[in-house]
Structures are given as C-alpha cells and as structure tokens.
Short mmCIF file of C-alpha atoms and ligand atoms in Angstrom, two decimals:
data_model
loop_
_atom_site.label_atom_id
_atom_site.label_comp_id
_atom_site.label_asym_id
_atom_site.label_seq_id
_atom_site.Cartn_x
_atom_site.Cartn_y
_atom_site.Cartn_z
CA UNK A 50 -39.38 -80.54 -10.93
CA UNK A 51 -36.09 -81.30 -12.31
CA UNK A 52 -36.10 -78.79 -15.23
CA UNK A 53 -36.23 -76.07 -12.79
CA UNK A 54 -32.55 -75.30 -12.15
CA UNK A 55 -30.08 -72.99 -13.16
CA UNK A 56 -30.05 -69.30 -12.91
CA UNK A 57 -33.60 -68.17 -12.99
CA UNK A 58 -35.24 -66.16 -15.56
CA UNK A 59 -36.39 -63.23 -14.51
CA UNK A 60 -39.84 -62.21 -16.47
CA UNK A 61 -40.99 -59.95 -13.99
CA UNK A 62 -41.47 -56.28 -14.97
CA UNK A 63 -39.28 -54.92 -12.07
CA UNK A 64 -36.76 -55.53 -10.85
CA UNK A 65 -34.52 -56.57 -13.41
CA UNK A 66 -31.51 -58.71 -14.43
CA UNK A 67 -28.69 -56.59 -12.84
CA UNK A 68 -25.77 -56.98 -15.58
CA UNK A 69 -22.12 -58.06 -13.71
CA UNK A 70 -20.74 -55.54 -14.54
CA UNK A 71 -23.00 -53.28 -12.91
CA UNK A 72 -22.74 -55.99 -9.70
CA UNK A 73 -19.11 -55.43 -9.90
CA UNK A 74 -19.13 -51.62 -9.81
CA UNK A 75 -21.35 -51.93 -6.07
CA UNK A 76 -18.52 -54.40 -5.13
CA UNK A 77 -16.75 -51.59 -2.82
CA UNK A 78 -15.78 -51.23 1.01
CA UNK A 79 -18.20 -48.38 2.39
CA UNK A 80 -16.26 -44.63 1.85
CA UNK A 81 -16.47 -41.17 3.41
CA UNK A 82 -19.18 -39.64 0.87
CA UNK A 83 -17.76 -36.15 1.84
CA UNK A 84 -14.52 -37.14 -0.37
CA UNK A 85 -13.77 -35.14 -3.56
CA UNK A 86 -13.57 -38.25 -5.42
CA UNK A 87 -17.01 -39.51 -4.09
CA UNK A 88 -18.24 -35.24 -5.36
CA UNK A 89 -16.70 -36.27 -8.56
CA UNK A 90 -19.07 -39.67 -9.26
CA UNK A 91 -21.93 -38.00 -7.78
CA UNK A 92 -21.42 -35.17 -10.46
CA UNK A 93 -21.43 -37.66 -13.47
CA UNK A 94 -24.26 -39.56 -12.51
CA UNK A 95 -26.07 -36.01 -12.27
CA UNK A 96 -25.33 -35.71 -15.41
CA UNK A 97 -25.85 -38.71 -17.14
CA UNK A 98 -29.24 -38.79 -15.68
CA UNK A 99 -29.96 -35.46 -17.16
CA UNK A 100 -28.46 -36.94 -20.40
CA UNK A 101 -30.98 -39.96 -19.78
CA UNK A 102 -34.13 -37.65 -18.58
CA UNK A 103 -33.35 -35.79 -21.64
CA UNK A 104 -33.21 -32.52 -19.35
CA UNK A 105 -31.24 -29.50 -18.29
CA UNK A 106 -33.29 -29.18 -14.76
CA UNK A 107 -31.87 -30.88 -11.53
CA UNK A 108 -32.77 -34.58 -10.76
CA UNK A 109 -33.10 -35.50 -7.43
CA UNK A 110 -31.86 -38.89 -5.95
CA UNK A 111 -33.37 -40.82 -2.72
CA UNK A 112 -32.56 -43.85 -0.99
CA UNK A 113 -36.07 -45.20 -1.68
CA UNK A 114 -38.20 -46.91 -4.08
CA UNK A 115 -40.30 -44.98 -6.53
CA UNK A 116 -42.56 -44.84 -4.12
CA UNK A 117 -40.39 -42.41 -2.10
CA UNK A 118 -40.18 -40.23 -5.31
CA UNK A 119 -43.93 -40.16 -5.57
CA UNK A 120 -44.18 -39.43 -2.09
CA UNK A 121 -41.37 -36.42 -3.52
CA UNK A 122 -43.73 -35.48 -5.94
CA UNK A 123 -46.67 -34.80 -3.94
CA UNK A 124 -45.81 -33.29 -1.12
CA UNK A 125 -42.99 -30.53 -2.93
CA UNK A 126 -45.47 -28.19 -4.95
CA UNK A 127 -48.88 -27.97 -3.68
CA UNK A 128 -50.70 -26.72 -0.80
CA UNK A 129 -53.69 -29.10 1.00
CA UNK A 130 -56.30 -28.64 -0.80
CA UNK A 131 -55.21 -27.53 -4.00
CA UNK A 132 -56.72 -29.80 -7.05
CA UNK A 133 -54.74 -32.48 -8.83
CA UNK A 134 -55.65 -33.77 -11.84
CA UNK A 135 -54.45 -37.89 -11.92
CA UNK A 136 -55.37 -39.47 -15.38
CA UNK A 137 -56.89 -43.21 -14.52
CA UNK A 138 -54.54 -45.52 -16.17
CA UNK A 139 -54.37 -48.54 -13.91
CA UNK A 140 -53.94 -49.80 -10.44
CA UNK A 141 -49.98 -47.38 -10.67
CA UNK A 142 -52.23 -44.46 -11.25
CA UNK A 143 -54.69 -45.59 -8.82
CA UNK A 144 -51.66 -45.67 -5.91
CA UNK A 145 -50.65 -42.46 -6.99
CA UNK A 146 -54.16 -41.07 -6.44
CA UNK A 147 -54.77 -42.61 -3.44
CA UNK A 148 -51.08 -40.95 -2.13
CA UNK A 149 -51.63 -37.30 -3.37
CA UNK A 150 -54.90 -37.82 -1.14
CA UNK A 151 -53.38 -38.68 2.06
CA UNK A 152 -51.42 -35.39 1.43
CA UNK A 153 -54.90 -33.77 1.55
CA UNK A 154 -54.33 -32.67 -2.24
CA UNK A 155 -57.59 -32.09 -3.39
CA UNK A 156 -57.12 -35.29 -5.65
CA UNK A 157 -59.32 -36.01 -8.62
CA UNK A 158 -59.49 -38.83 -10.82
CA UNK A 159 -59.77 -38.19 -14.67
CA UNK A 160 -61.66 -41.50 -15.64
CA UNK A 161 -59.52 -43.30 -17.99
CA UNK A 162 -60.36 -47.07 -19.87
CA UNK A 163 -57.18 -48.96 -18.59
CA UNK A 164 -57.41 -51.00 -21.95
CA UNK A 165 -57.10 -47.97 -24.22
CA UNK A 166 -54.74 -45.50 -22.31
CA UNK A 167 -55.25 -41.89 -21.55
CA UNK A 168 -57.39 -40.44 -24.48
CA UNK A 169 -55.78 -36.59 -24.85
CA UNK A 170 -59.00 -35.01 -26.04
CA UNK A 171 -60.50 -36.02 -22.63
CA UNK A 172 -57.97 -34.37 -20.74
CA UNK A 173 -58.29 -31.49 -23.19
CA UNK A 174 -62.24 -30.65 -22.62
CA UNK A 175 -61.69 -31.33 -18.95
CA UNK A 176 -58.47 -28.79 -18.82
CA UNK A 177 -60.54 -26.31 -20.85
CA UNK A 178 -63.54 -26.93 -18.53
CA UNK A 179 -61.22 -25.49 -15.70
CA UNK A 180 -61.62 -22.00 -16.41
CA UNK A 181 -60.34 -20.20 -13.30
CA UNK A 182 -57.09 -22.69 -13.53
CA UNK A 183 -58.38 -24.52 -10.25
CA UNK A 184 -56.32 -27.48 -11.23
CA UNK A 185 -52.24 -27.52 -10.39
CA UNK A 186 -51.11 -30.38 -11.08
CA UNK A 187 -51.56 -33.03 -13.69
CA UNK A 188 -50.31 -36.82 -12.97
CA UNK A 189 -49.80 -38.99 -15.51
CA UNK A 190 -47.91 -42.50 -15.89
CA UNK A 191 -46.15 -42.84 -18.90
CA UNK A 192 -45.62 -46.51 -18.94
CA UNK A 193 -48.57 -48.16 -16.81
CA UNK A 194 -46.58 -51.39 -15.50
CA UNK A 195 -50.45 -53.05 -14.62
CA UNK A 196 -51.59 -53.45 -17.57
CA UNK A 197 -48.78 -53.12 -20.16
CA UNK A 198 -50.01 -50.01 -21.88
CA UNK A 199 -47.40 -46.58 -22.90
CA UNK A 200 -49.63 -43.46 -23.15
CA UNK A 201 -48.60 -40.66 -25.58
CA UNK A 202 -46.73 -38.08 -23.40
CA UNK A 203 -46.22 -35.92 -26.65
CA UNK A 204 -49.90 -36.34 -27.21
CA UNK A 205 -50.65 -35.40 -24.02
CA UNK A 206 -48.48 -32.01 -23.50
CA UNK A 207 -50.23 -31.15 -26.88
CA UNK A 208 -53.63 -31.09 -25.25
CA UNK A 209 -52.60 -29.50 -22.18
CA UNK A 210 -51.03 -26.82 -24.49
CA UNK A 211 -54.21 -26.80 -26.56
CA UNK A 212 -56.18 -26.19 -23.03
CA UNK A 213 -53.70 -23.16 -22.30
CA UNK A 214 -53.41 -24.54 -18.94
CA UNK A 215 -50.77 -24.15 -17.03
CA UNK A 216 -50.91 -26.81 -14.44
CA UNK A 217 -47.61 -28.77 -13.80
CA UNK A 218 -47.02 -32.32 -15.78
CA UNK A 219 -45.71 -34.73 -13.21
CA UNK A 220 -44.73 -38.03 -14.83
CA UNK A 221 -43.96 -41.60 -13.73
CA UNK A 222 -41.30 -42.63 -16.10
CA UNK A 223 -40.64 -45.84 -13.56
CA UNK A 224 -41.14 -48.72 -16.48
CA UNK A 225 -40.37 -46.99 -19.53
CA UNK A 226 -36.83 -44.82 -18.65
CA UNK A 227 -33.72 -45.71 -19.93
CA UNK A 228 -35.97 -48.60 -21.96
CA UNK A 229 -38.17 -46.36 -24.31
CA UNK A 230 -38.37 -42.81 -25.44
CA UNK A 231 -38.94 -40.16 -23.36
CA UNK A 232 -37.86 -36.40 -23.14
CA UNK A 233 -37.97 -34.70 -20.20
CA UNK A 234 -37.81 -31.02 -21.88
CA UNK A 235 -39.26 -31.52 -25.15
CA UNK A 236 -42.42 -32.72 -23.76
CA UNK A 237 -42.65 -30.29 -21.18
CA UNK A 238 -42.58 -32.34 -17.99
CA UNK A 239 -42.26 -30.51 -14.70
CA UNK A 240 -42.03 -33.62 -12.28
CA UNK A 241 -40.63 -36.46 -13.48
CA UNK A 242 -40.69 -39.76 -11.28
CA UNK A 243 -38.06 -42.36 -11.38
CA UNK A 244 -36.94 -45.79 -10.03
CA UNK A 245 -33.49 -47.72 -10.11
CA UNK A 246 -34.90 -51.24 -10.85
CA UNK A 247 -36.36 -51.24 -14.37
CA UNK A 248 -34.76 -49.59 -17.80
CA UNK A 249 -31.41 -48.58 -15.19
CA UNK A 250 -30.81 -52.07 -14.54
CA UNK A 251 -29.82 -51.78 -10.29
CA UNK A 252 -31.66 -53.23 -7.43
CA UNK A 253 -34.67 -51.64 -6.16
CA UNK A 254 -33.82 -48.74 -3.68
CA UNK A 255 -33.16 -45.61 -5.23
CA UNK A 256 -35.93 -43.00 -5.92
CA UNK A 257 -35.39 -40.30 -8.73
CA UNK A 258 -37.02 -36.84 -9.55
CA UNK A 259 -36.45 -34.39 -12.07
CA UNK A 260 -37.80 -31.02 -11.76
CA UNK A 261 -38.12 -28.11 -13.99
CA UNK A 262 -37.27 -24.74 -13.16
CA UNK A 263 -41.19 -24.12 -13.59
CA UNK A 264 -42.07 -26.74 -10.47
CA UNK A 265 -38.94 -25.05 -8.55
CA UNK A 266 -40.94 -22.48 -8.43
CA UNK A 267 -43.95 -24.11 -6.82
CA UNK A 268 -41.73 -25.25 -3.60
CA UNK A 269 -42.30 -22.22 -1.58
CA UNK A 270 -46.46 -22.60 -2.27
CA UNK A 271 -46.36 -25.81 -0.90
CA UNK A 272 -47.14 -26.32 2.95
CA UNK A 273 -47.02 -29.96 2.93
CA UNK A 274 -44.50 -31.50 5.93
CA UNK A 275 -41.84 -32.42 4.63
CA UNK A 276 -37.96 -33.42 5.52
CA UNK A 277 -36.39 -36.00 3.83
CA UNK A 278 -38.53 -35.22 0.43
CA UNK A 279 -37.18 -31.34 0.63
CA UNK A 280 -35.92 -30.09 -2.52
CA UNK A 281 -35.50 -26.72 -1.08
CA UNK A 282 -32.55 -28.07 1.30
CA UNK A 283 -30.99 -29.83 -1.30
CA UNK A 284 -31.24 -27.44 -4.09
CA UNK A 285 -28.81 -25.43 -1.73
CA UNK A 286 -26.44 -28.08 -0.96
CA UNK A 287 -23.55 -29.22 -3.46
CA UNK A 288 -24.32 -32.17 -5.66
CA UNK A 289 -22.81 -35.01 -3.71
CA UNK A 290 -24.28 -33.46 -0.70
CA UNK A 291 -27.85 -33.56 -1.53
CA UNK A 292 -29.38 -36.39 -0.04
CA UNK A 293 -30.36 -35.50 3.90
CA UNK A 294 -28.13 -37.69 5.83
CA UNK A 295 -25.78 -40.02 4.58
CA UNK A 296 -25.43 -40.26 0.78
CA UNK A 297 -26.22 -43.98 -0.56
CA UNK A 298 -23.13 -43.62 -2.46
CA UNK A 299 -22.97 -47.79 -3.47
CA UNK A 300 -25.56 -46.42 -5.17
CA UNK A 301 -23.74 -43.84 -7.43
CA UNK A 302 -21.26 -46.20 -8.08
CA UNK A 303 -23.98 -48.56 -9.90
CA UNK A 304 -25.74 -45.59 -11.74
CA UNK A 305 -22.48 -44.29 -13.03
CA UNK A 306 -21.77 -48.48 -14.58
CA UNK A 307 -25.51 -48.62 -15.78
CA UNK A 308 -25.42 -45.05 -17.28
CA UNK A 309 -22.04 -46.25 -19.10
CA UNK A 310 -23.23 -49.39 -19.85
CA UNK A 311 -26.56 -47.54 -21.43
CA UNK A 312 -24.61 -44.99 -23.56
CA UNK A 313 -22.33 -47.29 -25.17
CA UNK A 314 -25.36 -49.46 -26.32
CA UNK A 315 -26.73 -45.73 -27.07
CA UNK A 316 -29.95 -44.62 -26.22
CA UNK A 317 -31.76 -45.25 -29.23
CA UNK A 318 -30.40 -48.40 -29.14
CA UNK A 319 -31.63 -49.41 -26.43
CA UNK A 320 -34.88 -48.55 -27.30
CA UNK A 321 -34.79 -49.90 -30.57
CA UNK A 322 -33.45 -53.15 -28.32
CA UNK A 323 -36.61 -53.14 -26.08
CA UNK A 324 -38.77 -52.71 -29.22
CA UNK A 325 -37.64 -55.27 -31.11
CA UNK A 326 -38.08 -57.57 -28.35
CA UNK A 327 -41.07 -56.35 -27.25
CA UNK A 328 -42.47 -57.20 -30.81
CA UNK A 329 -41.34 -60.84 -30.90
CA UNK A 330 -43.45 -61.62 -27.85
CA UNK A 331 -46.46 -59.78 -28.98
CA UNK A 332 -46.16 -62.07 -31.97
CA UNK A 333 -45.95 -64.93 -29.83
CA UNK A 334 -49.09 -63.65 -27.94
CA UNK A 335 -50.79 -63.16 -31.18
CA UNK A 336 -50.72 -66.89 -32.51
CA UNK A 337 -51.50 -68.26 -28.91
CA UNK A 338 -54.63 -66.04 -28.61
CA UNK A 339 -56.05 -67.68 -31.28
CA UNK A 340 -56.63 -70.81 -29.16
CA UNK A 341 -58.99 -68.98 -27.46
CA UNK A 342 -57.90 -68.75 -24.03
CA UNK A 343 -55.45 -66.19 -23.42
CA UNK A 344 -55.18 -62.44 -24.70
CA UNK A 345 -53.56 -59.47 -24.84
CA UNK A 346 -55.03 -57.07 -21.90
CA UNK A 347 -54.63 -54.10 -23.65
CA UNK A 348 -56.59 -53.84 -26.69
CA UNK A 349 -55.13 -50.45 -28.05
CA UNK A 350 -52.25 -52.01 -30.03
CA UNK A 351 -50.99 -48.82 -31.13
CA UNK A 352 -50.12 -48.32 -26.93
CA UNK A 353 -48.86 -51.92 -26.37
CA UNK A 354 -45.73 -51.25 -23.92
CA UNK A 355 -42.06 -52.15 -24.93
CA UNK A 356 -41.38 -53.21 -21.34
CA UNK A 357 -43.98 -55.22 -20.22
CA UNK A 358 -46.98 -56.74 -21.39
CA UNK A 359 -50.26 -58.07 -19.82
CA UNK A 360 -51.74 -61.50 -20.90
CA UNK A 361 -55.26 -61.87 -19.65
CA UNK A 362 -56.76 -65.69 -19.00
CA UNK A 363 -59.77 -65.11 -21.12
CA UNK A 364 -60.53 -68.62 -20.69
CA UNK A 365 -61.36 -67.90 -16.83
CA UNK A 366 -58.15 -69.78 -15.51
CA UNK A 367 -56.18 -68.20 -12.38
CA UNK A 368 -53.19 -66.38 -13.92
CA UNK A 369 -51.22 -67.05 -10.30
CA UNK A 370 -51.54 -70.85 -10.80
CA UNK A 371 -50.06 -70.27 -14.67
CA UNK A 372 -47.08 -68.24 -13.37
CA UNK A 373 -46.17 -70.51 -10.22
CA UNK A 374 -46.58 -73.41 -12.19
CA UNK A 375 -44.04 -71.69 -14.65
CA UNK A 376 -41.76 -70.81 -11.97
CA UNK A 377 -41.98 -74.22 -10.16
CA UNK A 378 -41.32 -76.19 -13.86
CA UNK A 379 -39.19 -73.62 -15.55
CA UNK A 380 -37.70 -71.70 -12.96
CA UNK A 381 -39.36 -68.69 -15.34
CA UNK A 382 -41.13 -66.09 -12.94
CA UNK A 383 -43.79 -64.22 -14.07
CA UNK A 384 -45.33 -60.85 -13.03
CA UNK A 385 -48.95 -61.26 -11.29
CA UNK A 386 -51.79 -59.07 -11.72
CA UNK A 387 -52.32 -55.86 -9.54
CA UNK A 388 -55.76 -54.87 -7.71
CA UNK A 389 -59.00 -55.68 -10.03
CA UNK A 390 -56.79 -58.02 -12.14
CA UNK A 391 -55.19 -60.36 -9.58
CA UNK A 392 -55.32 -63.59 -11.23
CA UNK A 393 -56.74 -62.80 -14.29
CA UNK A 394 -53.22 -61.73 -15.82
CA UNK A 395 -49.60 -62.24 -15.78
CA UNK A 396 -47.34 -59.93 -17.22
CA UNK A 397 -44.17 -60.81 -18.77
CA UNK A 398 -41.63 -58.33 -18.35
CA UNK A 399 -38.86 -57.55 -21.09
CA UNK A 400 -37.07 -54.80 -19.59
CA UNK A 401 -33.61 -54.20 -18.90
CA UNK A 402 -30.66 -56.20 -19.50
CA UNK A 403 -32.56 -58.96 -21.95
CA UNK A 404 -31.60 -60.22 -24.85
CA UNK A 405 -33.46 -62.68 -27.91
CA UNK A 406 -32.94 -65.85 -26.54
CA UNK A 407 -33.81 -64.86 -22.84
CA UNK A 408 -37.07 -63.74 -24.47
CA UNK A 409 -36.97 -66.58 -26.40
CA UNK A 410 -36.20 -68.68 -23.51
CA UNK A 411 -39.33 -66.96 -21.35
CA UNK A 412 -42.11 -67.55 -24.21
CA UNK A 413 -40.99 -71.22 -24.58
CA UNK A 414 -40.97 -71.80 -20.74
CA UNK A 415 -44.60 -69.89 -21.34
CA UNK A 416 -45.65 -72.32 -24.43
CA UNK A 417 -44.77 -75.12 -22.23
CA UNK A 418 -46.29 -74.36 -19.30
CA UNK A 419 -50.14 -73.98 -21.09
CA UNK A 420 -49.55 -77.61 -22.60
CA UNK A 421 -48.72 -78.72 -19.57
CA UNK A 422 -51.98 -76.78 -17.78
CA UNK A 423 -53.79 -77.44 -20.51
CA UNK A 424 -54.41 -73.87 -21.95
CA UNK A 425 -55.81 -74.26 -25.10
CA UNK A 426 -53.11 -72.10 -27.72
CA UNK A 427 -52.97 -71.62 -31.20
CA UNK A 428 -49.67 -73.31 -32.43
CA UNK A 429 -46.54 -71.03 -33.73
CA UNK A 430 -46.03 -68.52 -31.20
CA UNK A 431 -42.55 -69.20 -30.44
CA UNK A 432 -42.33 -69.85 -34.12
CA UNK A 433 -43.44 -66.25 -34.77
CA UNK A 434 -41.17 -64.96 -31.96
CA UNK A 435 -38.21 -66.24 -33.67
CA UNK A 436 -39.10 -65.39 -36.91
CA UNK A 437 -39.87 -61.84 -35.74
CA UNK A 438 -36.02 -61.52 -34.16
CA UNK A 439 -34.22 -63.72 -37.24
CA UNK A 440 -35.91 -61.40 -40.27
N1 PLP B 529 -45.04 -46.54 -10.75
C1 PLP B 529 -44.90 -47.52 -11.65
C2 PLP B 529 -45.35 -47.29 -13.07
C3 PLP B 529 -44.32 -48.73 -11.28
O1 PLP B 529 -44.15 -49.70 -12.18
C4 PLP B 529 -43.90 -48.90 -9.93
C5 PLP B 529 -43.32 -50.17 -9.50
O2 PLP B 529 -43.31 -51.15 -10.18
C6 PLP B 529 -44.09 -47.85 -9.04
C7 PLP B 529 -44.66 -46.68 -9.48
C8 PLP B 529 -43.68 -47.97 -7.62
O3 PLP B 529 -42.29 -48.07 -7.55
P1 PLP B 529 -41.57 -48.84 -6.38
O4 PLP B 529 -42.04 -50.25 -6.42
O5 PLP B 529 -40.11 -48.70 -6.72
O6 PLP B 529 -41.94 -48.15 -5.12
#
C-alpha cells in the first residue's frame, strides 16, 4: 500500500543496517592484497578484533558466513569420535549439533528449555558425571538469535571450573559481539565463533574465530579433513596472508570503518546503546501482552537478549502473515521463526547501527500492523517505549 515507501526498516536480527560510512570504506577498485599497505589494514583489524573479542589469542578471518566459522570450529580440534558436549538452546544450537555430527564428532545434546536458557548447574552435574574427561569440547551459544534469549557465559565457565573439567569452551558470539558484553579471556573461551552481519555492522560474508593458545594446542589431535578451515597453515603465514587463496580484502577495509566507528561510540557504549533500546521494546511488548494475544517467547526475563527478541502469537495467529503484512504496509521487515517455531513468532531485531526513533519507528509500524490484523493489544506500548528512552 502506499505507506510502504522509503528506505526500509530493517527489524531483522541479521543482517543489519550497514552505516555509510562503513559503505563508503568498501567503495574501492580491487588491490594486490600482497601490498604492504594492504599488511598494514589487515594488521589493525587483527587487532581491533582482539580489542573487540576482548583477547590476546589469534582470530581467524574467512570469506564465509558464520556458518563457515562453525564449520572452523568443528573440524580444527577433535578427532571422529571424540564427545562434544552442545548445550540445547534453540534451533542455532540445534544446527550446530547437527554440524559437529556430520564431522562424526561424537555429538551429544545437553537438554536445555529454550525458554529459560542454559541452566549452569545442569552442565555442572553432567561435567562432573564425566569422570574419565570423555567429553572435549563444550558448545555453547551465547546469544541464541531463535528465540531471543543471552545465556550467562560467566555463569557458565564457573560451572565448568566447578566440574574441574577441562574440555574446550567454544562459543557463538554471532548476535551478541560488538552489541553486548562479552570477554573472550576473562571467561575462558577457547573457540570463539563470529559473523560480520550483526553487532559489526557489514554485509553477511565474513566468518570469524578466535582461538586460545589452549585450543592451538588441540590442532594436531584433530584428524578431521580439512583445507580452507586450517588454522595450522595460517597460524604460519603473516597476518595479511592468512586466508588460503585470495584475501577478501574489501572486507578489511569495512572491519577496519566498523571497528573505528565502534570504538569511538566505545564499547560500553555500545552496549549500554543496545540495552537501552532493547528495554524500550520489551516495554512495548509488556503493555501489548496484556491484550492477550501476543508474548514474550522467552519467559526468563533476567536472559531477555539486547539484540533481538522473540514475540510469540499466543493467540494462535501465523506470525509470517503478521510480519509480511508489516512489511507489505510499513515497509518494516520482521525476523520469522526458525524450525519448531515457524509461524508462531517474529523476532524483532535491534542490533547494530539503530537508534530510538528507528526502534521507535519499528514498534509503531508493529502497533499498527495488529490493529490493522486485528490482534487484540493492551494499549500504551509505544507509549511505554518512549517513555522508557525520554526518562
Ligand atoms: N549462530 C547464530 C547465533 C546466528 O544468529 C547465526 C545466523 O543468524 C548463525 C549461527 C549462522 O550464521 P550465518 O547465517 O552467518 O551462517
């Protein structure tokens, strides 16, 4: 309909608005990547990752998507048939199982309540139960982009530490780096996954990995074909030279803008950025739930994400016609729900470069589109949403 013009608002968690000045930064003729000035870029972004990982250990870069860094992840530090431990968080954590298996990991699934979020005592009494240290990996999403839901990595190394285990942490920081706090170091994580189209603000297509010194020393164990995921090759090759082939380097050129662009907002800025937003629309979502037929999906409120939430239809209505109908009248696009909860949610992502009134903007386009579907909502959740950024 008519009201549907203009740029459109992007609501979806991933990718995300890529800021002009990031656009401007890929706007280059192709180069020689074997140039000292192309080893010079590639050596801040290194670093600037590190400073964004919060780490001192190597990150690895792929032309990918995360799913290339997963792919990384799995096949770099384990033999076939060695046990993995992959905490049940949603349909991310699901994928990730379902990958470590087709690298004939011995792959098991710690049962997890995707509404709640990884409870750390579980993993505790199941760590401790692994006497004989069987278990050599632990996988574990930080930010579970399905259902909207942050687990507590600090919580988590504390009950691995607890156990006395001494299986590696892998992490999938996709949706929460560079938009909430995490620390690569500090919480002990050994594989860390990560993605250029979320908190870094570029188009989908690279594929990051940290790694400690600890999972370095895994590489050799692992008999797992691999070529283009090889960290061994790289680790030997100089910085710029890392990737197998021919270095992305358009690539670099955006990381080095976004990692600028992040720093002089500062980090904790940022994430104070994502959380204040974040809160205004869970206070939106809180006054339209009282009509009855919509919802939060996750009902730990304490783990509610600061990049993306889930709204269920509790009512029973499709969640794909709410978001196309959104789209089609507002030029708003929602996320859709993944797996088990395809059509029964739609997650509004709020991640990246966003600011009040685009959030603003997205819950009113949202408002409008249950009157006009006829979703019953309790009144005042814009309201609430703008109180929530003006106080
Ligand atoms: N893990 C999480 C938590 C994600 O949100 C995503 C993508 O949205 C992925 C993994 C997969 O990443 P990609 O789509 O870049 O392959």
């Amino acid at each position: 309909m008519a009201l549907a013009r203009g740029r459109q608002f992007l609501a979806i968690p991933g990718p995300t608005n890529i800021p002009l000045r990031i656009l401007k930064a890929l706007d280059r003729p192709a180069m020689d990547f074997t140039t000292p000035e192309f080893a010079a870029v590639a050596e801040e972004v290194q670093h600037g990752l590190r400073r964004i990982f919060k780490t001192e250990h190597d990150i690895f870069i792929w032309a990918s998507t995360g799913h290339g860094a997963w792919e990384a992840a799995v096949a770099n530090f384990y033999a076939a048939g060695e046990k993995v431990l992959i905490c049940e968080t949603g349909s991310f954590s699901e994928w990730w199982l379902e990958m470590a298996k087709l690298f004939e990991l011995d792959a098991e699934y710690l049962p997890g309540d995707w509404r709640q979020g990884i409870d750390p005592a579980k993993l505790e009494e199941r760590l401790r139960a692994d006497k004989t240290h069987e278990i050599k990996g632990i996988g574990v999403v930080h930010n579970e982009t399905s259902t909207g839901l942050t687990n507590d990595l600090a919580a988590i190394r504390k009950a691995i530490d607890a156990a006395g285990h001494p299986a590696l942490l892998m992490v999938d920081t996709i949706s929460s780096l560079a938009s909430m706090d995490f620390r690569m170091d500090e919480w002990g994580c050994d594989v860390v996954v990560g993605g250029s189209q979320k908190g870094l603000m570029q188009h989908a297509g690279l594929g990051l990995l940290g790694v400690s010194a600890k999972a370095v020393q895994r590489t050799d164990m692992s008999d797992r074909p691999r070529r283009y995921w090889d960290i061994r090759r790289s680790l030997q090759a100089p910085i710029h030279m890392r990737n197998p082939g021919t270095a992305p380097a358009h690539f670099f050129y955006g990381l080095k803008e976004a990692i600028d662009f992040l720093e002089e907002e500062t980090l904790d800025g940022v994430f104070d950025r994502h959380a204040k937003l974040a809160g205004a629309v869970r206070a939106a979502i809180t006054e339209w739930a009282k009509g009855g037929q919509i919802d939060f999906y996750v009902k730990n409120e304490a783990r509610r994400s600061n990049s993306v939430t889930a709204v269920e239809m509790v009512g029973g209505g499709s969640s794909d016609k709410f978001r196309f109908g959104c789209r089609d009248d507002f030029n708003v696009m929602l996320g859709g729900g993944l797996l088990s909860l395809a059509d029964k949610v739609f997650r509004i992502g709020h991640l990246g470069d966003l600011n009040a009134p685009m959030v603003w903007g997205i819950l009113a386009a949202i408002e409008a589109t249950m009157k006009r579907q006829g979703i019953a909502y309790g009144p005042g959740g814009v309201e609430a949403a703008i109180a929530y950024l003006a106080d």
